[in-house]
């Protein structure tokens, strides 16, 4: 999920294989939690599971995690 998100997200992302793996794991939890919130109305820290839908949710969560990470690091780097 992390590798797919890095391929879809515009711009250059560093981090190597370890960063990509961590991004995929974080993305699965972010995506699973967002999916849980949208379907049930409650926030639960869950993973999306290993299915086609779960992979799509994990990729979307990883893209959100990438966006947040780069928004925070760009803001702190400008000071």
mmCIF file with all atom_site columns, C-alpha atoms in Angstrom:
data_model
loop_
_atom_site.group_PDB
_atom_site.id
_atom_site.type_symbol
_atom_site.label_atom_id
_atom_site.label_alt_id
_atom_site.label_comp_id
_atom_site.label_asym_id
_atom_site.label_entity_id
_atom_site.label_seq_id
_atom_site.pdbx_PDB_ins_code
_atom_site.Cartn_x
_atom_site.Cartn_y
_atom_site.Cartn_z
_atom_site.occupancy
_atom_site.B_iso_or_equiv
_atom_site.pdbx_formal_charge
_atom_site.auth_seq_id
_atom_site.auth_comp_id
_atom_site.auth_asym_id
_atom_site.auth_atom_id
_atom_site.pdbx_PDB_model_num
ATOM 1  C CA . UNK A 1 1  ? 0.000   0.000  0.000  1.00 0.00 ? 1  UNK A CA 1
ATOM 2  C CA . UNK A 1 2  ? 2.861   2.364  0.801  1.00 0.00 ? 2  UNK A CA 1
ATOM 3  C CA . UNK A 1 3  ? 4.569   1.750  -2.535 1.00 0.00 ? 3  UNK A CA 1
ATOM 4  C CA . UNK A 1 4  ? 1.347   2.298  -4.468 1.00 0.00 ? 4  UNK A CA 1
ATOM 5  C CA . UNK A 1 5  ? 0.644   5.503  -2.537 1.00 0.00 ? 5  UNK A CA 1
ATOM 6  C CA . UNK A 1 6  ? 4.153   6.802  -3.239 1.00 0.00 ? 6  UNK A CA 1
ATOM 7  C CA . UNK A 1 7  ? 3.685   6.043  -6.933 1.00 0.00 ? 7  UNK A CA 1
ATOM 8  C CA . UNK A 1 8  ? 0.357   7.889  -7.047 1.00 0.00 ? 8  UNK A CA 1
ATOM 9  C CA . UNK A 1 9  ? 1.323   10.870 -4.866 1.00 0.00 ? 9  UNK A CA 1
ATOM 10 C CA . UNK A 1 10 ? 2.905   13.686 -6.921 1.00 0.00 ? 10 UNK A CA 1
ATOM 11 C CA . UNK A 1 11 ? 6.456   14.818 -6.202 1.00 0.00 ? 11 UNK A CA 1
ATOM 12 C CA . UNK A 1 12 ? 9.531   13.095 -4.807 1.00 0.00 ? 12 UNK A CA 1
ATOM 13 C CA . UNK A 1 13 ? 9.278   11.056 -1.625 1.00 0.00 ? 13 UNK A CA 1
ATOM 14 C CA . UNK A 1 14 ? 12.316  9.699  0.164  1.00 0.00 ? 14 UNK A CA 1
ATOM 15 C CA . UNK A 1 15 ? 12.371  7.122  2.891  1.00 0.00 ? 15 UNK A CA 1
ATOM 16 C CA . UNK A 1 16 ? 13.535  3.954  1.183  1.00 0.00 ? 16 UNK A CA 1
ATOM 17 C CA . UNK A 1 17 ? 12.003  0.529  1.704  1.00 0.00 ? 17 UNK A CA 1
ATOM 18 C CA . UNK A 1 18 ? 11.594  0.888  5.481  1.00 0.00 ? 18 UNK A CA 1
ATOM 19 C CA . UNK A 1 19 ? 9.772   4.199  5.118  1.00 0.00 ? 19 UNK A CA 1
ATOM 20 C CA . UNK A 1 20 ? 7.537   2.699  2.446  1.00 0.00 ? 20 UNK A CA 1
ATOM 21 C CA . UNK A 1 21 ? 6.659   -0.251 4.706  1.00 0.00 ? 21 UNK A CA 1
ATOM 22 C CA . UNK A 1 22 ? 5.877   2.035  7.634  1.00 0.00 ? 22 UNK A CA 1
ATOM 23 C CA . UNK A 1 23 ? 3.780   4.237  5.354  1.00 0.00 ? 23 UNK A CA 1
ATOM 24 C CA . UNK A 1 24 ? 1.795   1.180  4.231  1.00 0.00 ? 24 UNK A CA 1
ATOM 25 C CA . UNK A 1 25 ? 1.148   0.107  7.828  1.00 0.00 ? 25 UNK A CA 1
ATOM 26 C CA . UNK A 1 26 ? 0.145   3.617  8.915  1.00 0.00 ? 26 UNK A CA 1
ATOM 27 C CA . UNK A 1 27 ? -1.995  3.923  5.806  1.00 0.00 ? 27 UNK A CA 1
ATOM 28 C CA . UNK A 1 28 ? -3.825  0.694  6.617  1.00 0.00 ? 28 UNK A CA 1
ATOM 29 C CA . UNK A 1 29 ? -4.700  1.957  10.083 1.00 0.00 ? 29 UNK A CA 1
ATOM 30 C CA . UNK A 1 30 ? -5.623  5.465  8.890  1.00 0.00 ? 30 UNK A CA 1
ATOM 31 C CA . UNK A 1 31 ? -7.708  4.083  6.025  1.00 0.00 ? 31 UNK A CA 1
ATOM 32 C CA . UNK A 1 32 ? -9.333  1.434  8.211  1.00 0.00 ? 32 UNK A CA 1
ATOM 33 C CA . UNK A 1 33 ? -10.198 4.004  10.854 1.00 0.00 ? 33 UNK A CA 1
ATOM 34 C CA . UNK A 1 34 ? -11.640 6.418  8.272  1.00 0.00 ? 34 UNK A CA 1
ATOM 35 C CA . UNK A 1 35 ? -13.642 3.603  6.683  1.00 0.00 ? 35 UNK A CA 1
ATOM 36 C CA . UNK A 1 36 ? -14.943 2.564  10.104 1.00 0.00 ? 36 UNK A CA 1
ATOM 37 C CA . UNK A 1 37 ? -15.894 6.169  10.871 1.00 0.00 ? 37 UNK A CA 1
ATOM 38 C CA . UNK A 1 38 ? -17.727 6.603  7.563  1.00 0.00 ? 38 UNK A CA 1
ATOM 39 C CA . UNK A 1 39 ? -19.649 3.332  7.820  1.00 0.00 ? 39 UNK A CA 1
ATOM 40 C CA . UNK A 1 40 ? -20.469 3.173  11.538 1.00 0.00 ? 40 UNK A CA 1
ATOM 41 C CA . UNK A 1 41 ? -20.036 6.750  12.731 1.00 0.00 ? 41 UNK A CA 1
ATOM 42 C CA . UNK A 1 42 ? -17.490 5.754  15.388 1.00 0.00 ? 42 UNK A CA 1
ATOM 43 C CA . UNK A 1 43 ? -13.725 6.023  15.302 1.00 0.00 ? 43 UNK A CA 1
ATOM 44 C CA . UNK A 1 44 ? -11.990 2.699  15.841 1.00 0.00 ? 44 UNK A CA 1
ATOM 45 C CA . UNK A 1 45 ? -8.293  1.951  15.378 1.00 0.00 ? 45 UNK A CA 1
ATOM 46 C CA . UNK A 1 46 ? -8.587  -0.973 12.972 1.00 0.00 ? 46 UNK A CA 1
ATOM 47 C CA . UNK A 1 47 ? -6.772  -2.226 9.927  1.00 0.00 ? 47 UNK A CA 1
ATOM 48 C CA . UNK A 1 48 ? -8.571  -2.720 6.645  1.00 0.00 ? 48 UNK A CA 1
ATOM 49 C CA . UNK A 1 49 ? -7.831  -6.426 6.228  1.00 0.00 ? 49 UNK A CA 1
ATOM 50 C CA . UNK A 1 50 ? -6.294  -8.281 3.299  1.00 0.00 ? 50 UNK A CA 1
ATOM 51 C CA . UNK A 1 51 ? -8.789  -7.999 0.464  1.00 0.00 ? 51 UNK A CA 1
ATOM 52 C CA . UNK A 1 52 ? -9.126  -5.861 -2.620 1.00 0.00 ? 52 UNK A CA 1
ATOM 53 C CA . UNK A 1 53 ? -11.269 -3.371 -0.719 1.00 0.00 ? 53 UNK A CA 1
ATOM 54 C CA . UNK A 1 54 ? -8.834  -3.456 2.192  1.00 0.00 ? 54 UNK A CA 1
ATOM 55 C CA . UNK A 1 55 ? -5.898  -2.707 -0.092 1.00 0.00 ? 55 UNK A CA 1
ATOM 56 C CA . UNK A 1 56 ? -7.762  0.209  -1.679 1.00 0.00 ? 56 UNK A CA 1
ATOM 57 C CA . UNK A 1 57 ? -8.603  1.610  1.760  1.00 0.00 ? 57 UNK A CA 1
ATOM 58 C CA . UNK A 1 58 ? -4.977  1.165  2.858  1.00 0.00 ? 58 UNK A CA 1
ATOM 59 C CA . UNK A 1 59 ? -3.680  2.951  -0.255 1.00 0.00 ? 59 UNK A CA 1
ATOM 60 C CA . UNK A 1 60 ? -6.103  5.836  0.289  1.00 0.00 ? 60 UNK A CA 1
ATOM 61 C CA . UNK A 1 61 ? -5.059  5.979  3.945  1.00 0.00 ? 61 UNK A CA 1
ATOM 62 C CA . UNK A 1 62 ? -1.385  5.999  2.952  1.00 0.00 ? 62 UNK A CA 1
ATOM 63 C CA . UNK A 1 63 ? -2.027  8.877  0.539  1.00 0.00 ? 63 UNK A CA 1
ATOM 64 C CA . UNK A 1 64 ? -3.724  10.796 3.364  1.00 0.00 ? 64 UNK A CA 1
ATOM 65 C CA . UNK A 1 65 ? -0.784  9.979  5.665  1.00 0.00 ? 65 UNK A CA 1
ATOM 66 C CA . UNK A 1 66 ? 1.686   11.175 3.005  1.00 0.00 ? 66 UNK A CA 1
ATOM 67 C CA . UNK A 1 67 ? -0.245  14.398 2.526  1.00 0.00 ? 67 UNK A CA 1
ATOM 68 C CA . UNK A 1 68 ? -0.333  15.104 6.266  1.00 0.00 ? 68 UNK A CA 1
ATOM 69 C CA . UNK A 1 69 ? 3.337   14.208 6.726  1.00 0.00 ? 69 UNK A CA 1
ATOM 70 C CA . UNK A 1 70 ? 4.525   16.486 3.936  1.00 0.00 ? 70 UNK A CA 1
ATOM 71 C CA . UNK A 1 71 ? 2.177   19.308 4.997  1.00 0.00 ? 71 UNK A CA 1
ATOM 72 C CA . UNK A 1 72 ? 3.663   19.180 8.515  1.00 0.00 ? 72 UNK A CA 1
ATOM 73 C CA . UNK A 1 73 ? 7.289   18.844 7.430  1.00 0.00 ? 73 UNK A CA 1
ATOM 74 C CA . UNK A 1 74 ? 7.074   21.640 4.837  1.00 0.00 ? 74 UNK A CA 1
ATOM 75 C CA . UNK A 1 75 ? 5.561   23.990 7.408  1.00 0.00 ? 75 UNK A CA 1
ATOM 76 C CA . UNK A 1 76 ? 8.214   23.219 10.024 1.00 0.00 ? 76 UNK A CA 1
ATOM 77 C CA . UNK A 1 77 ? 11.054  23.445 7.484  1.00 0.00 ? 77 UNK A CA 1
ATOM 78 C CA . UNK A 1 78 ? 10.069  26.969 6.443  1.00 0.00 ? 78 UNK A CA 1
ATOM 79 C CA . UNK A 1 79 ? 10.869  28.459 9.881  1.00 0.00 ? 79 UNK A CA 1
#
